[in-house]
């Protein structure tokens, strides 16, 4: 028998690292649970989550102010003032506006493009594994789970390999800002990184508008919405940021957690190895 829901502090780093007991307590005791002293309502049952996602007339995505409140440190605020404002696209807009942005991504993530990535993704997997296979032991998180999505997303966004470390750093700073756990020094560091990210991609967008290439940013930079206008710099930065952050942290954590499950349940790994047809289910 685990702890009662009221005994958990959701923001305790230990709970964040291993939230599954908290999830179970929430599902059992209060499937719609207001986290104490916050305005966050935590919905933990599948059917309720689906309902909330589908009822866009009742539940709104317009939560940009909660997602990115201004930093407490005025120095960080002054640094953000040297960059571009945050536009609301994708994650923080409701239908029908949402569809305008989403259809852009549906085009750039077409089945054809994603299927075309298969061999090259396998090649990256092989290269990463070749790098440590003879060592007998590996920090799998940092030498596989972290670089794999970064490489793929960076390639898709047209970021050259020599800038990958920068790219990873920006992703982590966006994550830190989103977490709202940053202290005032970290707020300044995050602000610097985010404004640096903006300048980097503003240059890239200008370059790709001049000379289109076969990557997602180039497609987005040429795309037209509304009355046949190009996307604004703010809209483009918002979409690029979401691709960077949404694709990295999530894929990194799910690959790592998946491998951990297989380590804990070797019989399940044997099953998958003898019947690769189970792969889709295993990923799910
Ligand atoms: C295991 C990996 C992933 C998980 C668990 C995950 C999870 C999520 C969740 C929960 C949302 C919010 C959905 C909503 O509020 O309606 C979301 C949105 C989004 N994700 Fe992912 N994601 C993953 C991988 C990726 C990847 C690889 C990319 C792209 C490179 C990506 C890009 C996005 C974008 C752009 C959105 C906003 C979509 C919209 O509002 O239309 N995600 N993701």
Coordinates of N, CA and C and ligand atoms in Angstrom, one line a residue, residues 53 61 63 89-93 98-99 101-103 105-106 109 149 152-153 156-157 216 238-255 283, ligand 1:
X53 N -9.3 16.9 -23.7 CA -8.6 17.3 -24.9 C -9.6 17.6 -26.0
X61 N -6.6 26.0 -24.6 CA -5.1 25.9 -24.6 C -4.4 27.3 -24.4
X63 N -2.9 29.2 -22.5 CA -2.3 29.2 -21.2 C -0.8 29.7 -21.2
X89 N 1.4 30.0 -31.0 CA 1.1 29.0 -32.1 C 0.9 27.7 -31.5
X90 N 0.4 26.7 -32.2 CA 0.3 25.3 -31.8 C -0.2 25.1 -30.4
X91 N 0.8 24.9 -29.4 CA 0.4 24.4 -28.1 C -0.5 25.4 -27.3
X92 N -0.4 26.7 -27.6 CA -1.1 27.7 -26.8 C -2.2 28.4 -27.6
X93 N -2.7 27.8 -28.6 CA -3.9 28.4 -29.3 C -5.0 27.3 -29.4
X98 N -5.8 27.1 -34.1 CA -4.9 26.0 -34.0 C -4.6 25.3 -35.3
X99 N -5.7 25.2 -36.1 CA -5.6 24.4 -37.3 C -4.7 25.0 -38.3
X101 N -1.9 26.6 -37.8 CA -0.5 26.2 -37.6 C -0.3 24.7 -37.7
X102 N -1.3 24.0 -37.2 CA -1.1 22.6 -37.2 C -1.0 22.0 -38.7
X103 N -1.8 22.6 -39.6 CA -1.8 22.1 -40.9 C -0.4 22.4 -41.6
X105 N 2.4 22.0 -40.0 CA 3.3 20.9 -39.5 C 2.9 19.6 -40.1
X106 N 1.6 19.4 -40.3 CA 1.1 18.2 -40.9 C 1.8 18.1 -42.3
X109 N 5.6 17.3 -41.7 CA 5.8 16.0 -41.2 C 4.9 15.0 -41.9
X149 N 17.6 12.0 -30.3 CA 16.6 13.0 -30.8 C 17.2 14.3 -31.2
X152 N 18.5 14.0 -34.7 CA 17.4 13.9 -35.7 C 16.8 15.3 -35.9
X153 N 16.4 15.9 -34.8 CA 15.7 17.2 -34.9 C 16.6 18.3 -35.5
X156 N 16.7 17.8 -39.1 CA 15.4 18.2 -39.7 C 15.3 19.7 -39.8
X157 N 15.8 20.4 -38.7 CA 15.7 21.8 -38.7 C 16.9 22.5 -39.5
X216 N 12.9 21.4 -42.6 CA 11.6 21.9 -42.1 C 11.5 23.4 -42.0
X238 N 8.4 30.6 -32.6 CA 7.6 29.9 -31.6 C 7.5 28.4 -32.1
X239 N 7.3 28.2 -33.4 CA 7.1 26.9 -33.9 C 8.5 26.1 -33.8
X240 N 9.5 26.8 -34.2 CA 10.9 26.1 -34.1 C 11.2 25.7 -32.6
X241 N 10.9 26.6 -31.7 CA 11.1 26.4 -30.3 C 10.3 25.1 -29.8
X242 N 9.1 25.0 -30.3 CA 8.3 23.9 -29.8 C 8.8 22.6 -30.4
X243 N 9.3 22.7 -31.7 CA 9.8 21.4 -32.3 C 11.1 21.0 -31.5
X244 N 11.9 22.0 -31.1 CA 13.1 21.7 -30.4 C 12.8 21.1 -29.1
X245 N 12.0 21.8 -28.3 CA 11.8 21.3 -26.9 C 10.9 20.1 -26.8
X246 N 9.8 20.2 -27.6 CA 8.8 19.1 -27.5 C 9.4 17.8 -27.9
X247 N 10.3 17.8 -28.9 CA 10.8 16.6 -29.5 C 12.0 16.0 -28.7
X248 N 12.7 16.9 -27.9 CA 13.9 16.4 -27.3 C 13.6 15.7 -25.9
X249 N 13.1 16.5 -25.0 CA 13.0 16.1 -23.6 C 12.1 14.8 -23.6
X250 N 11.0 14.9 -24.4 CA 10.0 13.8 -24.4 C 10.6 12.5 -24.9
X251 N 11.3 12.6 -26.1 CA 11.8 11.4 -26.7 C 13.0 10.8 -25.8
X252 N 13.8 11.7 -25.3 CA 14.9 11.3 -24.4 C 14.3 10.5 -23.3
X253 N 13.3 11.1 -22.6 CA 12.8 10.4 -21.4 C 12.1 9.1 -21.7
X254 N 11.4 9.1 -22.9 CA 10.7 7.8 -23.1 C 11.6 6.7 -23.6
X255 N 12.7 7.1 -24.3 CA 13.6 6.0 -24.7 C 14.3 5.5 -23.4
X283 N 6.4 -0.1 -27.9 CA 6.6 1.3 -27.9 C 5.4 2.0 -27.2
Ligands
LIG1 C1 7.7 10.3 -26.7 C2 7.7 11.4 -27.3 C3 6.7 12.5 -27.1 C4 5.7 12.7 -26.2 C5 5.4 11.9 -25.0 C6 5.1 13.9 -26.6 C7 4.0 14.5 -25.9 C8 3.3 15.6 -26.2 C9 2.1 16.1 -25.5 C10 1.5 15.6 -24.3 C11 1.7 17.2 -26.2 C12 0.5 18.2 -25.9 C13 -0.7 17.8 -26.6 C14 -1.8 18.7 -26.3 O1 -1.8 19.5 -25.3 O2 -2.8 18.7 -27.0 C15 2.6 17.4 -27.3 C16 2.5 18.4 -28.3 C17 3.4 18.7 -29.3 N1 4.5 17.9 -29.6 FE1 5.0 16.1 -28.7 N2 5.6 14.5 -27.7 C18 6.6 13.6 -28.1 C19 7.5 13.8 -29.2 C20 7.5 14.9 -30.0 C21 8.4 15.1 -31.1 C22 9.5 14.1 -31.5 C23 8.1 16.3 -31.7 C24 8.7 17.0 -32.9 C25 9.9 17.0 -33.2 C26 7.0 16.8 -31.0 C27 6.3 18.0 -31.2 C28 5.2 18.5 -30.6 C29 4.5 19.7 -31.0 C30 4.9 20.7 -32.1 C31 3.4 19.8 -30.1 C32 2.3 20.9 -30.2 C33 1.2 20.3 -31.1 C34 0.0 21.1 -31.3 O3 -0.4 21.9 -30.4 O4 -0.7 20.9 -32.3 N3 6.6 16.0 -29.9 N4 3.5 16.4 -27.4

